[in-house]
Each structure stands twice: as C-alpha cells, then as structure tokens.
PDB file of C-alpha atoms in Angstrom:
ATOM      1  CA  UNK T  12      78.512 126.118  73.978  1.00  0.00           C
ATOM      2  CA  UNK T  13      81.143 124.499  76.024  1.00  0.00           C
ATOM      3  CA  UNK T  14      84.208 124.024  73.938  1.00  0.00           C
ATOM      4  CA  UNK T  15      87.477 122.270  75.557  1.00  0.00           C
ATOM      5  CA  UNK T  16      90.226 120.416  73.980  1.00  0.00           C
ATOM      6  CA  UNK T  17      91.382 116.718  74.757  1.00  0.00           C
ATOM      7  CA  UNK T  18      94.369 115.014  76.434  1.00  0.00           C
ATOM      8  CA  UNK T  19      96.395 112.468  76.928  1.00  0.00           C
ATOM      9  CA  UNK T  20      98.167 110.925  79.949  1.00  0.00           C
ATOM     10  CA  UNK T  21     102.085 110.179  79.342  1.00  0.00           C
ATOM     11  CA  UNK T  22     103.348 108.134  78.350  1.00  0.00           C
ATOM     12  CA  UNK T  23     100.082 107.066  76.867  1.00  0.00           C
ATOM     13  CA  UNK T  24     101.543 103.267  76.702  1.00  0.00           C
ATOM     14  CA  UNK T  25     101.563 103.237  80.284  1.00  0.00           C
ATOM     15  CA  UNK T  26      97.911 103.989  80.407  1.00  0.00           C
ATOM     16  CA  UNK T  27      96.583 101.768  77.684  1.00  0.00           C
ATOM     17  CA  UNK T  28      94.904  98.571  78.873  1.00  0.00           C
ATOM     18  CA  UNK T  29      92.610  95.472  77.746  1.00  0.00           C
ATOM     19  CA  UNK T  30      90.655  95.671  81.524  1.00  0.00           C
ATOM     20  CA  UNK T  31      86.991  95.342  81.123  1.00  0.00           C
ATOM     21  CA  UNK T  32      86.963  98.526  83.492  1.00  0.00           C
ATOM     22  CA  UNK T  33      89.197 100.681  80.985  1.00  0.00           C
ATOM     23  CA  UNK T  34      87.935 104.048  79.571  1.00  0.00           C
ATOM     24  CA  UNK T  35      86.933 104.105  76.058  1.00  0.00           C
ATOM     25  CA  UNK T  36      90.186 106.059  74.301  1.00  0.00           C
ATOM     26  CA  UNK T  37      88.585 107.670  71.349  1.00  0.00           C
ATOM     27  CA  UNK T  38      91.244 108.254  68.560  1.00  0.00           C
ATOM     28  CA  UNK T  39      90.881 109.705  65.046  1.00  0.00           C
ATOM     29  CA  UNK T  40      90.968 105.996  63.658  1.00  0.00           C
ATOM     30  CA  UNK T  41      87.552 105.121  65.519  1.00  0.00           C
ATOM     31  CA  UNK T  42      85.907 107.841  63.738  1.00  0.00           C
ATOM     32  CA  UNK T  43      83.674 106.022  61.218  1.00  0.00           C
ATOM     33  CA  UNK T  44      84.587 106.355  57.519  1.00  0.00           C
ATOM     34  CA  UNK T  45      80.722 106.788  56.852  1.00  0.00           C
ATOM     35  CA  UNK T  46      78.344 108.454  59.228  1.00  0.00           C
ATOM     36  CA  UNK T  47      78.622 110.883  62.300  1.00  0.00           C
ATOM     37  CA  UNK T  48      78.675 108.527  65.423  1.00  0.00           C
ATOM     38  CA  UNK T  49      81.351 107.394  67.289  1.00  0.00           C
ATOM     39  CA  UNK T  50      80.124 103.669  68.705  1.00  0.00           C
ATOM     40  CA  UNK T  51      83.072 102.029  69.125  1.00  0.00           C
ATOM     41  CA  UNK T  52      87.158 102.480  70.329  1.00  0.00           C
ATOM     42  CA  UNK T  53      89.955  99.811  69.588  1.00  0.00           C
ATOM     43  CA  UNK T  54      91.453 100.783  72.906  1.00  0.00           C
ATOM     44  CA  UNK T  55      90.747 101.579  76.501  1.00  0.00           C
ATOM     45  CA  UNK T  56      93.103 103.386  79.276  1.00  0.00           C
ATOM     46  CA  UNK T  57      93.427 103.070  82.987  1.00  0.00           C
ATOM     47  CA  UNK T  58      90.862 104.887  85.068  1.00  0.00           C
ATOM     48  CA  UNK T  59      93.715 106.653  86.256  1.00  0.00           C
ATOM     49  CA  UNK T  60      94.445 108.443  83.333  1.00  0.00           C
ATOM     50  CA  UNK T  61      91.289 110.205  83.365  1.00  0.00           C
ATOM     51  CA  UNK T  62      92.911 113.246  85.142  1.00  0.00           C
ATOM     52  CA  UNK T  63      94.976 113.971  82.153  1.00  0.00           C
ATOM     53  CA  UNK T  64      92.365 113.597  79.342  1.00  0.00           C
ATOM     54  CA  UNK T  65      89.064 115.020  78.762  1.00  0.00           C
ATOM     55  CA  UNK T  66      85.615 112.527  79.321  1.00  0.00           C
ATOM     56  CA  UNK T  67      82.979 112.868  76.817  1.00  0.00           C
ATOM     57  CA  UNK T  68      79.385 111.495  76.848  1.00  0.00           C
ATOM     58  CA  UNK T  69      76.702 110.139  74.245  1.00  0.00           C
ATOM     59  CA  UNK T  70      75.129 113.259  72.949  1.00  0.00           C
ATOM     60  CA  UNK T  71      78.583 115.187  73.215  1.00  0.00           C
ATOM     61  CA  UNK T  72      80.278 116.734  70.069  1.00  0.00           C
ATOM     62  CA  UNK T  73      83.423 115.939  68.888  1.00  0.00           C
ATOM     63  CA  UNK T  74      85.426 117.757  66.345  1.00  0.00           C
ATOM     64  CA  UNK T  75      88.972 116.829  64.843  1.00  0.00           C
ATOM     65  CA  UNK T  76      91.393 119.427  65.259  1.00  0.00           C
ATOM     66  CA  UNK T  77      94.726 118.554  63.603  1.00  0.00           C
ATOM     67  CA  UNK T  78      95.682 116.589  60.678  1.00  0.00           C
ATOM     68  CA  UNK T  79      92.158 116.273  58.536  1.00  0.00           C
ATOM     69  CA  UNK T  80      90.929 118.811  61.053  1.00  0.00           C
ATOM     70  CA  UNK T  81      86.957 119.990  61.401  1.00  0.00           C
ATOM     71  CA  UNK T  82      85.334 116.584  61.031  1.00  0.00           C
ATOM     72  CA  UNK T  83      82.491 116.700  63.391  1.00  0.00           C
ATOM     73  CA  UNK T  84      81.126 113.392  65.223  1.00  0.00           C
ATOM     74  CA  UNK T  85      78.615 112.771  68.020  1.00  0.00           C
ATOM     75  CA  UNK T  86      79.390 110.256  70.441  1.00  0.00           C
ATOM     76  CA  UNK T  87      77.223 107.196  71.083  1.00  0.00           C
ATOM     77  CA  UNK T  88      79.433 105.983  73.651  1.00  0.00           C
ATOM     78  CA  UNK T  89      81.094 107.442  77.126  1.00  0.00           C
ATOM     79  CA  UNK T  90      84.895 107.786  76.583  1.00  0.00           C
ATOM     80  CA  UNK T  91      88.058 110.043  76.712  1.00  0.00           C
ATOM     81  CA  UNK T  92      89.715 112.338  73.997  1.00  0.00           C
ATOM     82  CA  UNK T  93      93.515 113.117  73.387  1.00  0.00           C
ATOM     83  CA  UNK T  94      94.419 116.267  72.078  1.00  0.00           C
ATOM     84  CA  UNK T  95      93.601 115.778  68.737  1.00  0.00           C
ATOM     85  CA  UNK T  96      90.093 116.141  69.281  1.00  0.00           C
ATOM     86  CA  UNK T  97      87.703 119.134  70.680  1.00  0.00           C
ATOM     87  CA  UNK T  98      84.791 118.599  72.804  1.00  0.00           C
ATOM     88  CA  UNK T  99      81.756 120.941  72.156  1.00  0.00           C
ATOM     89  CA  UNK T 100      78.976 120.234  74.624  1.00  0.00           C
ATOM     90  CA  UNK T 101      75.733 121.862  73.937  1.00  0.00           C
ATOM     91  CA  UNK T 102      75.638 122.828  77.544  1.00  0.00           C
ATOM     92  CA  UNK T 103      72.299 125.359  76.763  1.00  0.00           C
ATOM     93  CA  UNK T 104      70.796 122.920  74.546  1.00  0.00           C
ATOM     94  CA  UNK T 105      70.655 125.846  71.724  1.00  0.00           C
ATOM     95  CA  UNK T 106      71.331 123.361  68.987  1.00  0.00           C
ATOM     96  CA  UNK T 107      69.466 120.282  67.741  1.00  0.00           C
ATOM     97  CA  UNK T 108      72.781 118.129  67.792  1.00  0.00           C
ATOM     98  CA  UNK T 109      72.414 116.219  64.495  1.00  0.00           C
ATOM     99  CA  UNK T 110      71.772 119.710  62.829  1.00  0.00           C
ATOM    100  CA  UNK T 111      74.993 121.048  64.544  1.00  0.00           C
ATOM    101  CA  UNK T 112      76.966 118.090  63.439  1.00  0.00           C
ATOM    102  CA  UNK T 113      76.233 118.525  59.918  1.00  0.00           C
ATOM    103  CA  UNK T 114      76.351 122.477  60.336  1.00  0.00           C
ATOM    104  CA  UNK T 115      80.009 122.280  61.420  1.00  0.00           C
ATOM    105  CA  UNK T 116      81.118 120.122  58.873  1.00  0.00           C
ATOM    106  CA  UNK T 117      79.825 122.187  55.679  1.00  0.00           C
ATOM    107  CA  UNK T 118      82.662 123.432  53.409  1.00  0.00           C
ATOM    108  CA  UNK T 119      81.803 127.090  54.893  1.00  0.00           C
ATOM    109  CA  UNK T 120      82.634 125.984  58.070  1.00  0.00           C
ATOM    110  CA  UNK T 121      85.817 124.276  56.767  1.00  0.00           C
ATOM    111  CA  UNK T 122      86.596 127.567  55.143  1.00  0.00           C
ATOM    112  CA  UNK T 123      86.232 129.482  58.354  1.00  0.00           C
ATOM    113  CA  UNK T 124      88.612 126.882  60.228  1.00  0.00           C
ATOM    114  CA  UNK T 125      91.584 126.873  57.464  1.00  0.00           C
ATOM    115  CA  UNK T 126      91.374 130.777  57.407  1.00  0.00           C
ATOM    116  CA  UNK T 127      91.476 131.145  61.437  1.00  0.00           C
ATOM    117  CA  UNK T 128      94.070 128.168  61.825  1.00  0.00           C
ATOM    118  CA  UNK T 129      96.104 129.491  59.036  1.00  0.00           C
ATOM    119  CA  UNK T 130      99.732 130.991  59.659  1.00  0.00           C
ATOM    120  CA  UNK T 131     100.801 128.541  61.584  1.00  0.00           C
ATOM    121  CA  UNK T 132     103.354 125.592  60.499  1.00  0.00           C
ATOM    122  CA  UNK T 133     100.702 122.741  60.925  1.00  0.00           C
ATOM    123  CA  UNK T 134      96.970 124.033  60.711  1.00  0.00           C
ATOM    124  CA  UNK T 135      95.353 123.192  64.133  1.00  0.00           C
ATOM    125  CA  UNK T 136      92.068 124.141  65.659  1.00  0.00           C
ATOM    126  CA  UNK T 137      92.045 124.983  69.277  1.00  0.00           C
ATOM    127  CA  UNK T 138      88.720 126.038  71.351  1.00  0.00           C
ATOM    128  CA  UNK T 139      89.383 129.921  71.066  1.00  0.00           C
ATOM    129  CA  UNK T 140      89.520 129.698  66.636  1.00  0.00           C
ATOM    130  CA  UNK T 141      86.115 127.494  66.808  1.00  0.00           C
ATOM    131  CA  UNK T 142      84.521 129.454  69.393  1.00  0.00           C
ATOM    132  CA  UNK T 143      85.216 132.748  67.131  1.00  0.00           C
ATOM    133  CA  UNK T 144      83.466 130.978  63.952  1.00  0.00           C
ATOM    134  CA  UNK T 145      79.958 132.680  62.759  1.00  0.00           C
ATOM    135  CA  UNK T 146      76.936 130.746  61.945  1.00  0.00           C
ATOM    136  CA  UNK T 147      73.694 131.231  61.603  1.00  0.00           C
ATOM    137  CA  UNK T 148      71.115 129.522  63.058  1.00  0.00           C
ATOM    138  CA  UNK T 149      67.603 129.033  62.688  1.00  0.00           C
ATOM    139  CA  UNK T 150      65.032 128.525  65.339  1.00  0.00           C
ATOM    140  CA  UNK T 151      65.316 125.164  67.128  1.00  0.00           C
ATOM    141  CA  UNK T 152      62.234 123.571  65.532  1.00  0.00           C
ATOM    142  CA  UNK T 153      63.701 124.254  62.190  1.00  0.00           C
ATOM    143  CA  UNK T 154      66.928 122.629  63.257  1.00  0.00           C
ATOM    144  CA  UNK T 155      65.526 119.539  63.939  1.00  0.00           C
ATOM    145  CA  UNK T 156      63.527 119.272  60.691  1.00  0.00           C
ATOM    146  CA  UNK T 157      66.743 119.972  58.852  1.00  0.00           C
ATOM    147  CA  UNK T 158      68.760 117.597  60.964  1.00  0.00           C
ATOM    148  CA  UNK T 159      66.389 114.841  60.521  1.00  0.00           C
ATOM    149  CA  UNK T 160      66.466 115.497  56.705  1.00  0.00           C
ATOM    150  CA  UNK T 161      70.284 115.835  56.361  1.00  0.00           C
ATOM    151  CA  UNK T 162      70.871 112.473  58.659  1.00  0.00           C
ATOM    152  CA  UNK T 163      67.822 110.695  56.465  1.00  0.00           C
ATOM    153  CA  UNK T 164      69.928 111.826  53.198  1.00  0.00           C
ATOM    154  CA  UNK T 165      73.150 110.696  54.990  1.00  0.00           C
ATOM    155  CA  UNK T 166      71.879 107.317  55.568  1.00  0.00           C
ATOM    156  CA  UNK T 167      70.236 107.249  51.971  1.00  0.00           C
ATOM    157  CA  UNK T 168      74.008 108.251  50.289  1.00  0.00           C
ATOM    158  CA  UNK T 169      75.556 105.268  52.302  1.00  0.00           C
ATOM    159  CA  UNK T 170      73.205 102.706  51.706  1.00  0.00           C
ATOM    160  CA  UNK T 171      73.968 103.393  47.720  1.00  0.00           C
ATOM    161  CA  UNK T 172      77.624 103.420  48.218  1.00  0.00           C
ATOM    162  CA  UNK T 173      77.037  99.864  49.522  1.00  0.00           C
ATOM    163  CA  UNK T 174      77.982  97.565  46.441  1.00  0.00           C
ATOM    164  CA  UNK T 175      75.728  93.986  45.762  1.00  0.00           C
ATOM    165  CA  UNK T 176      77.387  91.042  47.212  1.00  0.00           C
ATOM    166  CA  UNK T 177      76.140  88.456  44.655  1.00  0.00           C
ATOM    167  CA  UNK T 178      77.789  85.653  46.427  1.00  0.00           C
ATOM    168  CA  UNK T 179      75.817  86.258  49.924  1.00  0.00           C
ATOM    169  CA  UNK T 180      72.712  88.267  48.525  1.00  0.00           C
ATOM    170  CA  UNK T 181      73.762  91.062  50.933  1.00  0.00           C
ATOM    171  CA  UNK T 182      75.933  94.293  50.718  1.00  0.00           C
ATOM    172  CA  UNK T 183      79.463  95.347  51.666  1.00  0.00           C
ATOM    173  CA  UNK T 184      80.545  98.734  52.027  1.00  0.00           C
ATOM    174  CA  UNK T 185      83.764 100.106  50.180  1.00  0.00           C
TER     175      UNK T 185
END
C-alpha cells in the first residue's frame, strides 16, 4: 500500500476559489455521517495550490489522522486532501477496496491506531504509524464477498435509521 499524508497550501484562504476549474478540497466536514464514500466537497482550491497538497482520485482510500482519527472513506471524486487526512492507495491491488475500508474502521484497528499514537499531547496518526499496523487478510475473492456483504449491511442499517416523514410519504435521515 502507498500511504501518504495530505498537505495544505498556506495561507489556505488565498487558495479557496469558486471557479469551475478549482480542485475539490476534501475536509473532514465533507465526510458523510452515514456511508463510506466522499462524493462532494463544500470548497475548492485554485489549481496552483496543487503542489502543496495531495491529489486523490476515485477509488483512493483516505483515513482521518487527527481529532476523531481512524475513520476511513473511499473517494468517489477527484480532489485534494489537507494534512488531516492520510491517503492509502491500493497500488498493488492486494485488497478489495470495500473490504479494506471496513477493515481499517474496525474496533481492532482503532485500538491499534490509539496504541501507536499514544504518548503525544494530541493523538495523531502518520504514515509510519498506519504502515506499522498488522492486519490478517483473506484471499482477494473472500475479500470481495465480505466487502459486498458489509456494504449491503451498512446500506440496510442506514435505511433503517431513516425516519418516516408522514407529511411527504418519504423518509428523512436524522
């Protein structure tokens, strides 16, 4: 796996843009409360900020590395990540992406992240710490089956968390 930290052009306010040629600027607030895919961003940065950040593409996995660290997401769009994210790119295709996303968010992995990040004032993950975690993986065929099962289960849970809206006949999420 390729593991890299994001970065931010400074001062960031000089790089924020509304221009259509801007690059999606992925922030922690863009991560969905439900689900594992990042499909939109609230802000964009100017293309000249690209040299100071990390570019991500659909199919890349990103992992929050500070604050509520350890939550993985799959990129559904092109964009750039700031230094609150780690990029985990499945360079050698050793993992099924959906399976890996679920695996990296398990309580067992969070425990490893916390123990590896312990000792500093603010617990942060970095690429060395994440690279030192230990995982046991099934075959790629088994990963695909497990990943699909977990994705279906997540979708079912999300559906059941929605409350009926008796006024419109539809549903709303809390």
